[in-house]
Short mmCIF file of C-alpha atoms in Angstrom, two decimals:
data_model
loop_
_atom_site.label_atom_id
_atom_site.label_comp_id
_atom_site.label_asym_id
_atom_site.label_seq_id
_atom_site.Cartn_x
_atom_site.Cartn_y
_atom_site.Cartn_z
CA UNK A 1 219.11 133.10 131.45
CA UNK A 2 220.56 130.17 133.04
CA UNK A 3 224.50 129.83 131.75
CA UNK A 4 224.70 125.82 131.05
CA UNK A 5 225.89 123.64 133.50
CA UNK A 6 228.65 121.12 133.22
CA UNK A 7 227.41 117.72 131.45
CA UNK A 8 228.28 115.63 134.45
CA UNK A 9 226.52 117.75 136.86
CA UNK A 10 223.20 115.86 137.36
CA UNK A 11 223.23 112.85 139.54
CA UNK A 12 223.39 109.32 138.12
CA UNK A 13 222.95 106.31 140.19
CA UNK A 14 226.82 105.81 141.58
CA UNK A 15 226.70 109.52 142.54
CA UNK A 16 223.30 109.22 144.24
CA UNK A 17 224.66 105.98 146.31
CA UNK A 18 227.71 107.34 147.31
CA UNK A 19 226.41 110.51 148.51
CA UNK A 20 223.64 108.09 150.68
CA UNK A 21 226.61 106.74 151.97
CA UNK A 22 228.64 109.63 152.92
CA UNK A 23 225.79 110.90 155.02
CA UNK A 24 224.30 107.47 156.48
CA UNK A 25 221.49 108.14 154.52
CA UNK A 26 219.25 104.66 154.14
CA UNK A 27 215.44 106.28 151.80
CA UNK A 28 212.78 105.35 154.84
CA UNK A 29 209.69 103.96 154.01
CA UNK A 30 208.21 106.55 156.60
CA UNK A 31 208.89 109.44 154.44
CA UNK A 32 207.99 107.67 151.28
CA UNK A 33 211.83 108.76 150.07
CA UNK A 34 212.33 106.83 146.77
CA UNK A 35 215.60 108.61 145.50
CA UNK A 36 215.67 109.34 141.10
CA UNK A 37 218.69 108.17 139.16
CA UNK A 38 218.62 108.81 136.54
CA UNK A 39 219.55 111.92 134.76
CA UNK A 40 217.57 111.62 131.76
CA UNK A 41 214.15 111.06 133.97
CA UNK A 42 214.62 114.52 135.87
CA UNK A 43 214.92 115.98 132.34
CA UNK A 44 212.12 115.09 131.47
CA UNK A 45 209.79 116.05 134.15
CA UNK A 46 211.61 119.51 133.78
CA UNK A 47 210.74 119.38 130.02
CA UNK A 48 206.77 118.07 130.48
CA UNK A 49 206.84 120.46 133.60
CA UNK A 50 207.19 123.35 131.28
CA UNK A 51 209.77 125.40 133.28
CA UNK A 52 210.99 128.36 131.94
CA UNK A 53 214.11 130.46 132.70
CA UNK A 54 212.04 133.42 134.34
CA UNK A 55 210.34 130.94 136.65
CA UNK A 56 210.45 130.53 139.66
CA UNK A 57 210.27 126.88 141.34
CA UNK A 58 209.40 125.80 144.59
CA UNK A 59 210.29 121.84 145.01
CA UNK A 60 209.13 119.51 148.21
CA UNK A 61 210.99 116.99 149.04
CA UNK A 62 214.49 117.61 147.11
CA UNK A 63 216.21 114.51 148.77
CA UNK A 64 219.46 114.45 147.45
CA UNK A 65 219.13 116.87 144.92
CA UNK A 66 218.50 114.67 141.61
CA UNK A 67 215.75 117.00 140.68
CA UNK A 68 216.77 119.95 142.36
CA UNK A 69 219.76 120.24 139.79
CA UNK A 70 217.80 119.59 136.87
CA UNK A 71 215.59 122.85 138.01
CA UNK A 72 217.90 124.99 138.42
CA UNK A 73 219.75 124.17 134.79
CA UNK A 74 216.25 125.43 133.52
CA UNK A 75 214.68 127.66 136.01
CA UNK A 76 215.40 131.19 137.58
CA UNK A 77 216.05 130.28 140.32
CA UNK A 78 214.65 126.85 143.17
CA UNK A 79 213.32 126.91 146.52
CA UNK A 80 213.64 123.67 148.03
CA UNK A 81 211.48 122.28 151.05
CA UNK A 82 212.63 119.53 153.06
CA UNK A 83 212.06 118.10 156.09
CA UNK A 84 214.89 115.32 156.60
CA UNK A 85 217.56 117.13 159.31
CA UNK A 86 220.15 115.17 157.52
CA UNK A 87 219.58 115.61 153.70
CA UNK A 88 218.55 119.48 154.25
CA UNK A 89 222.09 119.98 155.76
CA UNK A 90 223.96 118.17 152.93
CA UNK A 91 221.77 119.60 150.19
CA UNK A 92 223.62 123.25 149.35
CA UNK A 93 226.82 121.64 149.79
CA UNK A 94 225.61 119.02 147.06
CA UNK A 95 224.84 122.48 144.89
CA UNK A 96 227.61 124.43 145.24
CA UNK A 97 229.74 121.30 144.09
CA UNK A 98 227.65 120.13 141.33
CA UNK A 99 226.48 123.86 140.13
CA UNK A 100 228.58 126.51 141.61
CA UNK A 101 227.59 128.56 138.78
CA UNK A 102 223.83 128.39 139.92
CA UNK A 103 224.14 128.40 143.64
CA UNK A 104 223.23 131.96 144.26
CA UNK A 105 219.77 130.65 142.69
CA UNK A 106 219.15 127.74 145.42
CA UNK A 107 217.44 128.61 148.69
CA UNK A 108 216.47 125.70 150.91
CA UNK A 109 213.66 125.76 153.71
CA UNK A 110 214.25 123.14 156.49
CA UNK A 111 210.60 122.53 157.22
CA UNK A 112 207.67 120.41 156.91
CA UNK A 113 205.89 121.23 154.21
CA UNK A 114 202.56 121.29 155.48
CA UNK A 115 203.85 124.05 157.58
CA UNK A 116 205.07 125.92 155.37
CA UNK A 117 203.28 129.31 155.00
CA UNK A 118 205.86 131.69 153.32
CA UNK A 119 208.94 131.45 150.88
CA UNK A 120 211.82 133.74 151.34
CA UNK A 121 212.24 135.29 147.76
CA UNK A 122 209.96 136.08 144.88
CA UNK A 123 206.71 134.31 145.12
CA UNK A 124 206.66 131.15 143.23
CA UNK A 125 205.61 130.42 140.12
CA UNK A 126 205.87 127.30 139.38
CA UNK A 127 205.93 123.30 141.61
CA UNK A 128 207.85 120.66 140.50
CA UNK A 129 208.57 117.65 143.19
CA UNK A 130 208.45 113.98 143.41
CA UNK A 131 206.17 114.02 146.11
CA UNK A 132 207.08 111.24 149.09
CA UNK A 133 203.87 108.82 148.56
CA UNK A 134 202.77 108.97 151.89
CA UNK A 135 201.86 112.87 152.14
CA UNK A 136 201.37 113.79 148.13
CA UNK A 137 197.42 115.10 148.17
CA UNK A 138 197.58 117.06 151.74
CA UNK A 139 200.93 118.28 150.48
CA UNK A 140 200.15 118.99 147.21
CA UNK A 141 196.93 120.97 148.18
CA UNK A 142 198.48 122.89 150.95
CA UNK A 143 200.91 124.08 148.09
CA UNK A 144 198.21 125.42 145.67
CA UNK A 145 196.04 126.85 149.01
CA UNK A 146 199.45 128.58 150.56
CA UNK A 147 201.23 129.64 147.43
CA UNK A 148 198.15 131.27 144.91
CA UNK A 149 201.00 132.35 142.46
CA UNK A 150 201.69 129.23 141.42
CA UNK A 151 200.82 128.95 137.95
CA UNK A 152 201.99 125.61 136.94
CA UNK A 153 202.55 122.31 138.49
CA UNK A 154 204.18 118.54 138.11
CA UNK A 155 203.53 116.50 140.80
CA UNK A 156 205.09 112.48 140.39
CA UNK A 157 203.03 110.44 142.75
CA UNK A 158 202.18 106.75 142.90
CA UNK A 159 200.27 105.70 140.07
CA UNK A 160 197.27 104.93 141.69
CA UNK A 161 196.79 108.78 143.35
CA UNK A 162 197.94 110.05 139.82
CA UNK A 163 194.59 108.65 138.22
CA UNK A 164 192.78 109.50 141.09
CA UNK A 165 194.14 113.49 141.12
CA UNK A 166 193.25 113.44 137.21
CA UNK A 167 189.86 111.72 137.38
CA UNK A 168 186.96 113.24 135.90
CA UNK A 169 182.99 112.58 137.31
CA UNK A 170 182.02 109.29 136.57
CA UNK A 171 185.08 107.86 137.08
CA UNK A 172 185.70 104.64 139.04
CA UNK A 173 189.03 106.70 141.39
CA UNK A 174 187.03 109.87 141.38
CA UNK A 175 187.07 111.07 144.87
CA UNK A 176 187.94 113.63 147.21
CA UNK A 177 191.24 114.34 145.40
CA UNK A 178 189.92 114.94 142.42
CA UNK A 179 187.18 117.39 143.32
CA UNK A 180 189.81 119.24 146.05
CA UNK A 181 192.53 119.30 143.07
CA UNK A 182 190.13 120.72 140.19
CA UNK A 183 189.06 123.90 142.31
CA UNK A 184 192.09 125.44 142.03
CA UNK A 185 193.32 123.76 138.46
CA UNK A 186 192.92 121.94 135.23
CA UNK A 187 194.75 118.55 135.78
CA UNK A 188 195.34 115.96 133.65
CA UNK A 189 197.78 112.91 133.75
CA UNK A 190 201.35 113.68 132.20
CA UNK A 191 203.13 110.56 131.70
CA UNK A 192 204.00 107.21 133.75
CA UNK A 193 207.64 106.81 135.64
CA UNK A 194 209.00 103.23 135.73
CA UNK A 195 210.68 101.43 139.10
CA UNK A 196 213.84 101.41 137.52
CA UNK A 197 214.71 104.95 137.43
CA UNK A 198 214.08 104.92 141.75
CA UNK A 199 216.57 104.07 144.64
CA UNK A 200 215.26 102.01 146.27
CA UNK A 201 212.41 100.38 143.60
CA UNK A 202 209.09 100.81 145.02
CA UNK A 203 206.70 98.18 144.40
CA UNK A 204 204.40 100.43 143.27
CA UNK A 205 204.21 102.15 139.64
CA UNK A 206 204.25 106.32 139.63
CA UNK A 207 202.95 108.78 137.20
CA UNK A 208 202.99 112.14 136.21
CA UNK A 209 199.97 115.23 137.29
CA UNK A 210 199.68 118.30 135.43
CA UNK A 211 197.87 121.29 136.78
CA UNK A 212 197.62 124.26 135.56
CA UNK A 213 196.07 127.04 137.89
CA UNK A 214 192.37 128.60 136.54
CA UNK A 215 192.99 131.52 135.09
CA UNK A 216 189.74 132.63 137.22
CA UNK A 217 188.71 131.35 140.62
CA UNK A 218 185.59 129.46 140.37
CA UNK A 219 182.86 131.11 140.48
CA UNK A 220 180.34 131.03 144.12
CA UNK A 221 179.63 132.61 147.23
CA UNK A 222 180.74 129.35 148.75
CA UNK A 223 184.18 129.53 150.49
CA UNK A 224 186.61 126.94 149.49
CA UNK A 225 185.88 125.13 153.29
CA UNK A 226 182.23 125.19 152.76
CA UNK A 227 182.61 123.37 149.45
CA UNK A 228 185.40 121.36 150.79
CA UNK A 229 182.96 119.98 153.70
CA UNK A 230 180.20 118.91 151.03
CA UNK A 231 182.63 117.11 149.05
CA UNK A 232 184.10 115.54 152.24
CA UNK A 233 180.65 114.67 153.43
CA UNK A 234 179.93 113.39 149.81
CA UNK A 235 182.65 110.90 149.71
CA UNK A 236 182.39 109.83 153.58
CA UNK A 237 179.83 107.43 152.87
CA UNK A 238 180.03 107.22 148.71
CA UNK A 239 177.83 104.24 148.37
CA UNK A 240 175.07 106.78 149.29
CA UNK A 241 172.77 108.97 147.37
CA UNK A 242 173.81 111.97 147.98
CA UNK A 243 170.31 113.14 150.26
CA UNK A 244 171.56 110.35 152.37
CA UNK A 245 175.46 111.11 152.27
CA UNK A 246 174.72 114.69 153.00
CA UNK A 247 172.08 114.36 155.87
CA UNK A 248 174.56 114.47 158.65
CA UNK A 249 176.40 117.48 157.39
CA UNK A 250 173.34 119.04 156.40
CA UNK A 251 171.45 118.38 159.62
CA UNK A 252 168.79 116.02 158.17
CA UNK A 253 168.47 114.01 155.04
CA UNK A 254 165.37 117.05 154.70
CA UNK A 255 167.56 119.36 154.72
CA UNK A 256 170.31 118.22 152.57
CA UNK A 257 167.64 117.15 149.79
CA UNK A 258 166.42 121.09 149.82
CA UNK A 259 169.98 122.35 149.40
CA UNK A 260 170.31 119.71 146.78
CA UNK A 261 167.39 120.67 144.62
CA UNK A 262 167.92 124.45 144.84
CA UNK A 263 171.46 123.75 143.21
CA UNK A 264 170.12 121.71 140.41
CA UNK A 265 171.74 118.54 141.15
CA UNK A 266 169.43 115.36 141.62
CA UNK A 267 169.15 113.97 145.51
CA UNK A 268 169.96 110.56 144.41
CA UNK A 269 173.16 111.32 142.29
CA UNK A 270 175.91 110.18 144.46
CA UNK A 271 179.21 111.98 144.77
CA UNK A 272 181.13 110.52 142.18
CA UNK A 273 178.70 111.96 139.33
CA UNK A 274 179.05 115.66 140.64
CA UNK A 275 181.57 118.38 138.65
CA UNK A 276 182.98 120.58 141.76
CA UNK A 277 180.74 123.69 140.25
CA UNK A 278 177.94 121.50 141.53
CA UNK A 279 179.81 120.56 144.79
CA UNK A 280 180.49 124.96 145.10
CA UNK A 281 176.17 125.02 144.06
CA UNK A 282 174.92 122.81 146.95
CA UNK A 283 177.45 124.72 149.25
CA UNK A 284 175.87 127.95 148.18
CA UNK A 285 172.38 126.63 148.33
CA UNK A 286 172.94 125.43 152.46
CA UNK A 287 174.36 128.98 152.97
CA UNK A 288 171.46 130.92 151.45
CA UNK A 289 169.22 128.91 153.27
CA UNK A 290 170.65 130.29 156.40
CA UNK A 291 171.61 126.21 157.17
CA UNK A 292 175.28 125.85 159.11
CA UNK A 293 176.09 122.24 158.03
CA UNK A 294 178.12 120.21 160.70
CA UNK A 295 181.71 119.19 159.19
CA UNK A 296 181.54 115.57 158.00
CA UNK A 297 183.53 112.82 160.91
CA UNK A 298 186.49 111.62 159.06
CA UNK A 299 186.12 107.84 158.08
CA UNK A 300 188.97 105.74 158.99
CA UNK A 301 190.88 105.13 155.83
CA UNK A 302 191.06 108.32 154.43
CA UNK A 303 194.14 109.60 155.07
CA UNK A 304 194.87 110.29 151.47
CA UNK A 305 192.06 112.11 150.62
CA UNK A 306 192.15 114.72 153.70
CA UNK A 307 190.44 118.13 153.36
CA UNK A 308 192.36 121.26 154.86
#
């Protein structure tokens, strides 16, 4: 158990300025770095995040810490990955003043996270990060790929990728996120974020993603890429039925209708009707049929629905 941290030790809006200041720190809109604070926001993701004090969080993108320290009043110990040269060097200094009583429990990567493939420590069991807009869905689904002992996640991401992670068939926003995000959990929307509680505002609103890993793989003789590539291929061209849509990556709108009807699903549903245990079906059904699809051609415009 955590021992409790000084009142004062979370980062309010002064603190999170001056701090900018002391390291020449000015949030880039490159990076998508929108800075929280306000204490009472990182609370509450902690809070709706679930952490407990035998858990073990791995954050992306701490920036200055705002969340970090609300983790690690809560958690077992934090694992922080960040990129920035300048904000990973201040970070443990900004811990061991804040939280000396916790600091043994802080590890920070410098690194990319999409290149992250191992955590020094025990394995994870739990994400919690304010994700920089720009990278969330390749980010977040390199995290539940790399790390398959992470049980529980928060994600806050722009509002519009939130609906889109948490969109079910049928839906308007369901795309490639939503398909690539359900394989490996149950996710629902967790709550919206206002501007107010951001340095700088963004112009956009942000929201809350819960997923919670499947307590079971799904089940196929697909391989996550195989599926992946039919739900890419789906959503290349979504207009489309999906015997048209799939033609290329099956090798002819023939062949894509056979794999179609041998997994049940209709050859003129389009993409945004199909559950990802039909996506896994159609995979299986081109594999059995001794077909090797071609990988969909990425459309331009896509970069925030990639595949891995």
């Amino acid at each position: 158990m955590s021992s409790s941290p000084s009142p004062d030790a979370l980062l309010g809006p002064a603190d999170v300025r001056e701090l900018a200041a002391a390291l020449g720190v000015r949030p880039t809109k490159q990076r998508g770095q929108n800075f929280v604070i306000d204490a009472n926001t990182v609370r509450r993701i902690v809070r709706t995040a679930g952490v407990r004090p035998d858990d073990v969080v791995v954050e992306v993108g701490p920036g200055l810490g705002s969340l970090t320290l609300a983790l690690l009043e809560a958690a077992d110990r934090v694992t922080a990955v960040e990129i920035d040269d300048v904000l990973a060097s201040a970070l443990p200094a900004t811990i061991a003043a804040r939280m000396p009583e916790r600091a043994d429990r802080f590890t920070l990567v410098h690194s990319d996270a999409m290149q992250v493939t191992e955590l020094p420590g025990p394995a994870p069991t739990a994400l919690v990060a304010n994700l920089p807009y720009n990278v969330a869905v390749p980010v977040l689904l390199h995290m539940l790929e790399t790390f398959p002992s992470i049980e529980r996640t928060l994600v806050m991401v722009q509002s519009e990728v939130a609906d889109r992670l948490a969109a079910g068939p049928g839906s308007r926003v369901y795309g490639v996120p939503s398909v690539k995000a359900n394989w490996y959990a149950e996710v629902k929307r967790a709550g919206a974020i206002g501007r107010t509680v951001f340095w700088p505002a963004p112009n956009v609103d942000s929201g809350l993603v819960s997923l919670v890993r499947r307590a079971e793989p799904l089940k196929t003789t697909a391989s996550r890429r195989e599926v992946f590539a039919v739900v890419d291929a789906a959503f290349a061209q979504r207009r489309k039925t999906l015997r048209a849509a799939l033609a290329g990556w099956a090798g002819s709108a023939a062949a894509a209708e056979a794999a179609l009807v041998a997994a049940g699903v209709s050859p003129q549903a389009r993409g945004e009707a199909i559950t990802v245990e039909e996506f896994a079906r159609i995979a299986e059904a081109a594999s059995s049929r001794g077909a090797t699809p071609e990988p969909p051609k990425r459309q331009s415009g896509e970069n925030e629905e990639p595949g891995k």
